[in-house]
XYZ file of C-alpha atoms in Angstrom:
483
model
C 105.608 50.664 200.981
C 104.805 51.709 204.500
C 101.828 53.809 203.596
C 99.511 51.257 205.154
C 97.310 51.225 202.126
C 96.541 47.839 200.627
C 97.351 47.653 197.001
C 94.944 45.848 194.687
C 96.156 44.418 191.421
C 93.392 44.182 188.907
C 94.012 42.549 185.591
C 91.674 42.499 182.643
C 91.574 39.493 180.341
C 89.731 39.486 177.084
C 87.719 36.337 176.761
C 87.353 35.113 173.193
C 83.962 35.629 171.742
C 82.901 32.689 169.693
C 80.015 33.271 167.360
C 77.810 30.208 167.132
C 75.977 31.092 163.979
C 77.659 32.555 160.886
C 75.873 35.324 159.007
C 73.124 34.024 156.766
C 74.861 35.211 153.590
C 77.816 32.944 154.401
C 75.621 29.822 154.336
C 74.993 27.849 151.156
C 71.206 27.753 150.534
C 71.491 24.156 149.269
C 73.937 22.471 151.639
C 73.104 24.613 154.665
C 76.795 24.794 155.597
C 79.390 27.533 155.722
C 80.762 28.025 152.206
C 84.417 27.163 151.576
C 84.308 27.678 147.798
C 81.482 30.109 147.044
C 80.428 30.763 143.447
C 77.964 33.140 141.830
C 75.519 31.737 139.268
C 73.740 33.535 136.432
C 70.737 34.442 138.589
C 72.974 36.239 141.102
C 72.655 33.628 143.845
C 75.723 32.353 145.672
C 76.260 28.673 146.500
C 78.983 26.206 147.463
C 80.602 25.015 144.209
C 79.831 21.315 144.597
C 76.236 22.035 145.534
C 75.746 23.561 142.089
C 77.712 20.809 140.341
C 75.595 18.177 142.067
C 72.394 19.926 140.981
C 73.624 20.077 137.390
C 74.682 16.451 137.490
C 71.224 15.385 138.681
C 69.430 17.873 136.379
C 67.719 19.453 139.365
C 66.780 23.088 139.952
C 65.931 23.800 143.593
C 63.369 26.290 144.841
C 65.091 28.438 147.440
C 63.587 29.521 150.790
C 62.645 32.899 149.296
C 60.769 31.070 146.496
C 63.341 32.163 143.930
C 64.683 29.767 141.294
C 68.411 29.925 140.526
C 69.958 29.767 137.066
C 73.052 27.546 136.916
C 74.044 28.221 133.303
C 77.089 30.300 134.324
C 79.418 29.785 137.269
C 81.823 32.466 138.510
C 84.087 32.129 141.597
C 83.128 34.575 144.355
C 86.628 35.326 145.620
C 85.538 38.421 147.513
C 83.003 36.477 149.589
C 85.480 33.655 150.153
C 87.995 36.136 151.562
C 85.306 37.743 153.707
C 84.260 34.369 155.138
C 87.851 33.457 156.010
C 88.426 36.829 157.659
C 85.218 36.425 159.656
C 86.270 32.932 160.784
C 89.625 34.277 161.924
C 88.210 37.207 163.846
C 85.362 35.158 165.336
C 87.560 32.236 166.387
C 85.483 30.018 164.116
C 86.974 26.998 162.395
C 87.455 27.744 158.677
C 85.084 25.795 156.431
C 86.107 22.568 154.707
C 85.135 22.210 151.014
C 82.064 20.033 150.532
C 82.972 16.972 148.476
C 80.880 16.018 145.476
C 79.450 12.769 146.851
C 78.151 14.479 150.009
C 76.709 17.296 147.903
C 74.985 14.782 145.641
C 73.441 13.015 148.639
C 72.188 16.338 150.001
C 70.671 17.278 146.645
C 68.958 13.892 146.340
C 67.386 14.449 149.755
C 66.363 17.942 148.697
C 64.810 16.545 145.506
C 62.750 14.092 147.541
C 61.656 16.837 149.928
C 60.709 19.194 147.118
C 58.855 16.546 145.129
C 56.685 15.545 148.070
C 55.731 19.124 148.828
C 53.682 20.476 145.957
C 53.218 23.821 147.612
C 56.999 24.229 148.004
C 56.531 25.772 151.425
C 59.500 27.825 152.546
C 59.176 26.498 156.092
C 59.823 22.978 154.823
C 62.942 24.168 153.054
C 64.166 25.932 156.166
C 63.637 22.827 158.271
C 65.564 20.806 155.692
C 68.476 23.243 155.737
C 68.503 23.219 159.525
C 68.585 19.416 159.565
C 71.398 19.313 157.015
C 73.348 21.902 158.982
C 72.914 19.837 162.154
C 73.988 16.712 160.307
C 77.096 18.442 158.994
C 78.010 19.583 162.502
C 77.554 16.075 163.870
C 79.696 14.575 161.126
C 82.423 17.171 161.550
C 82.774 16.283 165.243
C 83.671 12.688 164.375
C 87.126 13.081 162.901
C 87.673 9.370 162.358
C 84.446 8.763 160.447
C 84.522 8.204 156.700
C 82.303 6.613 154.096
C 83.038 4.457 151.097
C 81.594 5.556 147.739
C 80.096 3.042 145.340
C 83.322 2.866 143.319
C 86.943 3.687 143.818
C 89.070 3.818 146.955
C 87.770 4.861 150.358
C 87.381 8.632 150.375
C 86.927 10.775 153.485
C 83.925 13.091 153.271
C 84.531 15.585 156.018
C 88.186 15.280 156.932
C 90.146 18.394 155.882
C 93.176 18.032 153.651
C 95.412 19.267 156.452
C 94.103 16.645 158.903
C 97.178 15.517 160.834
C 96.508 11.886 161.633
C 98.882 9.042 160.862
C 97.069 8.397 157.604
C 96.346 11.960 156.545
C 99.219 12.068 154.074
C 97.726 9.043 152.338
C 94.140 10.196 152.407
C 94.597 13.781 151.265
C 95.689 13.028 147.674
C 92.706 10.683 147.206
C 90.332 13.415 148.344
C 91.905 15.879 145.943
C 91.668 13.472 143.038
C 88.078 12.657 143.978
C 87.184 16.336 143.717
C 88.957 16.560 140.353
C 87.154 13.463 139.149
C 83.760 14.806 140.225
C 84.271 18.116 138.437
C 85.505 16.366 135.292
C 82.472 14.071 135.234
C 80.036 16.957 135.594
C 81.669 18.812 132.700
C 81.890 15.699 130.518
C 78.148 15.148 131.011
C 77.342 18.797 130.338
C 75.273 19.732 127.303
C 77.665 22.614 126.642
C 80.486 21.769 124.260
C 82.875 24.266 125.831
C 82.564 22.498 129.182
C 83.184 19.110 127.558
C 86.220 20.531 125.784
C 87.530 22.042 129.012
C 87.126 18.682 130.765
C 88.927 16.544 128.155
C 91.793 19.023 127.838
C 92.160 19.092 131.610
C 92.015 15.280 131.816
C 94.641 14.980 129.106
C 96.981 17.298 131.011
C 96.374 15.599 134.358
C 97.182 12.145 132.964
C 100.107 13.099 130.772
C 102.947 12.515 133.230
C 101.729 11.318 136.650
C 101.274 7.566 136.980
C 99.394 7.897 140.280
C 96.892 10.305 138.751
C 96.328 8.010 135.774
C 95.501 5.157 138.090
C 93.268 7.143 140.459
C 91.233 8.815 137.709
C 90.569 5.575 135.817
C 87.244 4.855 137.510
C 84.037 3.370 136.044
C 82.236 6.700 136.517
C 84.837 8.730 134.667
C 85.265 6.139 131.905
C 81.511 6.089 131.381
C 81.436 9.878 131.072
C 84.474 9.827 128.766
C 82.879 7.195 126.543
C 79.960 9.512 125.842
C 82.190 12.199 124.257
C 84.660 10.053 122.293
C 82.411 10.116 119.242
C 81.762 13.865 119.519
C 81.386 15.683 116.219
C 83.580 18.465 117.581
C 87.225 17.882 116.679
C 88.775 19.246 119.862
C 86.530 17.161 122.119
C 87.077 13.993 120.100
C 90.854 14.399 119.795
C 91.530 15.288 123.423
C 89.176 12.661 124.837
C 90.969 9.841 123.000
C 94.396 11.300 123.788
C 93.416 11.285 127.473
C 92.280 7.688 127.099
C 95.679 6.752 125.663
C 97.296 8.298 128.739
C 95.027 6.332 131.067
C 95.815 3.108 129.211
C 99.532 3.476 129.870
C 99.012 1.941 133.315
C 98.890 -1.862 133.292
C 96.130 -1.967 135.879
C 93.878 0.306 133.820
C 93.712 -1.601 130.531
C 91.204 -4.259 131.520
C 89.041 -1.622 133.248
C 88.959 0.447 130.069
C 87.926 -2.446 127.822
C 85.255 -3.563 130.289
C 83.848 -0.023 130.401
C 82.640 -0.380 126.797
C 84.996 2.173 125.280
C 86.362 -0.058 122.484
C 83.296 0.202 120.141
C 83.376 4.033 119.966
C 87.152 3.832 119.521
C 86.609 1.564 116.520
C 84.041 3.990 115.107
C 86.577 6.816 115.356
C 89.247 4.678 113.696
C 86.822 4.089 110.834
C 85.693 7.646 110.271
C 86.927 10.093 112.893
C 89.114 13.155 112.505
C 92.658 12.286 111.274
C 94.325 13.184 114.570
C 91.635 11.251 116.459
C 92.370 8.211 114.305
C 96.027 8.421 115.291
C 95.105 8.377 118.968
C 92.500 5.639 118.448
C 95.102 3.358 116.846
C 97.463 4.117 119.725
C 94.757 3.350 122.281
C 93.927 -0.012 120.696
C 97.626 -0.871 120.582
C 98.021 -0.014 124.256
C 94.892 -1.934 125.281
C 95.997 -4.965 123.253
C 99.127 -5.287 125.398
C 97.060 -6.964 128.117
C 96.419 -10.641 127.385
C 92.943 -10.424 128.917
C 91.923 -7.863 126.293
C 93.190 -9.485 123.099
C 90.223 -11.767 122.405
C 87.646 -9.145 123.424
C 89.110 -6.487 121.121
C 89.024 -8.931 118.217
C 85.440 -9.966 118.944
C 84.341 -6.315 119.128
C 85.440 -5.800 115.516
C 88.758 -3.982 115.717
C 90.618 -6.131 113.168
C 89.080 -4.825 109.882
C 89.609 -1.091 110.626
C 93.129 -1.806 111.922
C 93.963 -3.594 108.671
C 92.551 -0.690 106.704
C 94.579 1.771 108.793
C 97.823 0.080 107.714
C 97.501 2.158 104.554
C 96.601 5.406 106.305
C 98.253 8.631 105.195
C 99.379 9.144 108.783
C 102.606 7.333 109.646
C 101.647 7.285 113.303
C 98.309 5.621 112.533
C 99.987 3.037 110.295
C 102.626 2.034 112.808
C 100.321 1.914 115.848
C 97.795 -0.137 113.855
C 100.554 -2.586 112.924
C 101.635 -2.878 116.554
C 98.037 -3.452 117.627
C 97.639 -6.198 115.017
C 100.882 -7.821 116.108
C 99.718 -8.151 119.707
C 96.182 -9.158 118.728
C 97.512 -11.853 116.368
C 99.210 -13.581 119.292
C 95.755 -15.068 120.021
C 94.531 -17.963 117.878
C 90.952 -16.667 117.598
C 92.217 -13.425 116.080
C 94.531 -15.265 113.682
C 91.525 -17.206 112.398
C 89.584 -13.978 111.917
C 92.488 -12.382 110.026
C 92.666 -15.367 107.656
C 88.934 -15.094 106.920
C 89.372 -11.362 106.293
C 92.008 -12.116 103.628
C 94.638 -10.363 105.687
C 97.492 -12.696 104.740
C 97.408 -11.800 101.055
C 97.252 -8.110 101.916
C 100.149 -8.367 104.387
C 102.312 -10.305 101.946
C 101.620 -7.634 99.332
C 102.870 -4.966 101.743
C 106.060 -6.919 102.414
C 106.736 -7.296 98.703
C 106.402 -3.546 98.190
C 108.514 -2.687 101.241
C 105.590 -1.192 103.141
C 106.494 -1.234 106.872
C 108.442 -4.442 106.265
C 109.609 -5.039 109.825
C 106.247 -4.571 111.517
C 104.299 -6.504 108.867
C 106.761 -9.396 109.068
C 106.194 -9.623 112.818
C 102.449 -10.078 112.206
C 103.131 -12.742 109.550
C 105.394 -14.594 111.989
C 102.414 -14.888 114.326
C 100.185 -16.016 111.479
C 102.673 -18.759 110.524
C 102.289 -20.229 114.006
C 98.716 -21.383 113.285
C 97.376 -24.044 110.938
C 95.045 -21.676 109.077
C 97.691 -18.979 108.862
C 100.285 -21.383 107.461
C 97.867 -22.689 104.850
C 96.955 -19.197 103.705
C 100.599 -18.092 103.613
C 101.714 -21.167 101.663
C 98.934 -20.551 99.162
C 99.908 -16.880 98.924
C 103.534 -17.522 97.953
C 105.068 -16.690 101.338
C 107.943 -19.179 100.976
C 109.058 -17.737 97.664
C 108.647 -14.209 99.080
C 110.780 -14.801 102.185
C 113.456 -16.819 100.413
C 113.717 -14.086 97.790
C 114.123 -11.416 100.470
C 116.850 -13.448 102.183
C 118.626 -14.012 98.911
C 118.672 -10.319 98.062
C 119.964 -9.480 101.519
C 118.970 -5.817 101.226
C 117.910 -5.168 104.795
C 118.058 -2.051 106.902
C 118.305 -4.164 110.044
C 119.374 -7.644 111.078
C 115.969 -8.010 112.738
C 114.242 -8.190 109.337
C 116.470 -11.085 108.259
C 115.682 -12.852 111.528
C 111.957 -12.222 111.031
C 112.118 -13.876 107.602
C 113.816 -16.884 109.175
C 111.205 -17.020 111.967
C 108.365 -16.922 109.423
C 109.972 -19.722 107.397
C 110.445 -21.740 110.562
C 106.723 -21.432 111.288
C 105.886 -22.452 107.735
C 108.231 -25.437 107.963
C 105.580 -27.133 110.084
C 103.412 -27.237 106.946
C 104.562 -30.718 105.955
C 105.085 -31.798 102.350
C 103.499 -28.637 101.037
C 106.269 -26.519 102.556
C 108.999 -28.928 101.394
C 107.820 -28.726 97.832
C 107.660 -24.932 97.827
C 111.054 -24.646 99.539
C 112.633 -27.002 96.989
C 111.146 -24.969 94.150
C 112.587 -21.778 95.678
C 116.028 -23.433 96.168
C 115.848 -22.590 99.845
C 118.241 -25.265 101.148
C 121.445 -23.852 99.661
C 120.486 -20.357 100.781
C 119.819 -21.534 104.341
C 123.171 -23.299 104.522
C 124.894 -20.044 103.582
C 122.685 -18.070 105.940
C 123.562 -20.250 108.914
C 127.122 -19.016 108.753
C 126.376 -15.297 108.597
C 123.516 -14.846 111.046
C 124.473 -13.092 114.278
C 121.733 -14.470 116.531
C 122.173 -17.986 117.889
C 118.408 -18.254 118.164
C 118.019 -17.501 114.458
C 120.782 -19.977 113.584
C 118.993 -22.672 115.546
C 115.810 -22.040 113.558
C 117.774 -22.349 110.303
C 119.133 -25.705 111.428
C 115.650 -26.964 112.252
C 114.323 -25.834 108.863
C 117.191 -27.683 107.184
C 116.380 -30.799 109.193
C 112.801 -30.637 107.912
C 113.977 -30.232 104.329
C 116.456 -33.118 104.585
C 114.004 -35.542 106.112
C 112.504 -36.203 102.689
C 115.752 -37.726 101.392
C 115.735 -40.338 104.142
C 112.069 -41.103 104.573
C 110.433 -40.433 101.233
C 110.774 -42.221 97.930
C 110.792 -40.327 94.674
C 108.042 -37.722 94.762
C 106.602 -35.889 91.809
C 106.942 -32.391 93.304
C 105.224 -30.739 90.343
C 102.160 -32.917 90.854
C 102.284 -32.263 94.598
C 102.486 -28.514 94.152
C 99.501 -28.547 91.838
C 97.444 -30.460 94.400
C 95.566 -28.856 97.280
C 97.643 -30.588 99.964
C 96.547 -31.506 103.422
C 97.424 -28.169 104.959
C 95.390 -25.902 102.702
C 92.956 -23.675 104.506
C 89.301 -24.540 104.138
């Protein structure tokens, strides 16, 4: 400016102050890391949520550095501290904490258990060194963003990667991490000795699996199924009902059905079907029906003893139980081993009695059609008057649906493979004239074709057989009688 004085421009820049160590009250005494989801327990101590859940899962009570012993009987979210920690992170330019997943917490607690067990004096210095080592380990892990571990079961689950991690695969990994956390919390509650926690878990599981296919698949793990199995037979109605309803939801996914049967859940399901609460029995019948849809499960379910209670449930007061039991029996009777078991149980006579009285005619007929496809089933049905029963139903023609007429034809077609025994019974019931008439009025070409084949069987006797004393034949045991 001409004054000759040199002007100095001084600028002041605030350099960010980064605090290396969070306040001690922000650190979980068990995990040694900054708390992302702090909770207060009954004794007044504050911990990371999954640290407490891991301790409860392993039935372990730690001795804290100040020699105090926490009480985990009650858990309350510490929202005030959580907000304080986040505000401190923001003002201190410190990365906000990532929630500790259950598997990592469990590993930390196991290490702590080993440390505590080997130190009879429970020296506080040992505990402090352990916490320092865990804290260092957590920091080392958190610096390796691409590192992940694989748990003993289920899909690969990242341990330290935050849900908002923006890698190419973060959108795929984040839901798995969320479901893993949900699964861990559900398992802890299912294994709890407190009924209210078990009830909370099964109700939550039922809601989670009600509509989302992905959730049903991801939560159907051996660990969760094992925990669920332990509460199915609960003597508390709400726990029993909701646990089996949740199981029905899980079984809706094709890929889950074999897992469920292999987890050992069928025996307690059968016990509930025999003597559980009425609503539980409805869900149990539905679960067995759903599980029986998979061909790999049919034989196993029969071997485990589901057939007798399912037969008994056909006469349940609950319509839902009756119909789901019938559907389960239909799918189970597609397997020869189960058809043999049903014959030995005297099921054919019982099923024919239901048809005669109009009890769930359509569903019972479908089971009898399967039974007629086996040698033992045919023999038992021929002995029980099935030919006369079906021909009489077709003659009356009082059906609510065409499907029932077709089922009668299908059952007769199966029985027509019974040789001379069937021919004699069909002749006695005057079936041939009825079938000729029926061929012209049936709507289904498939059903008409079966009628034609039955007629061919009946007419073969005129060409190949000499005069036969049908009365004597009918009074004999025949070659196709069941042993």
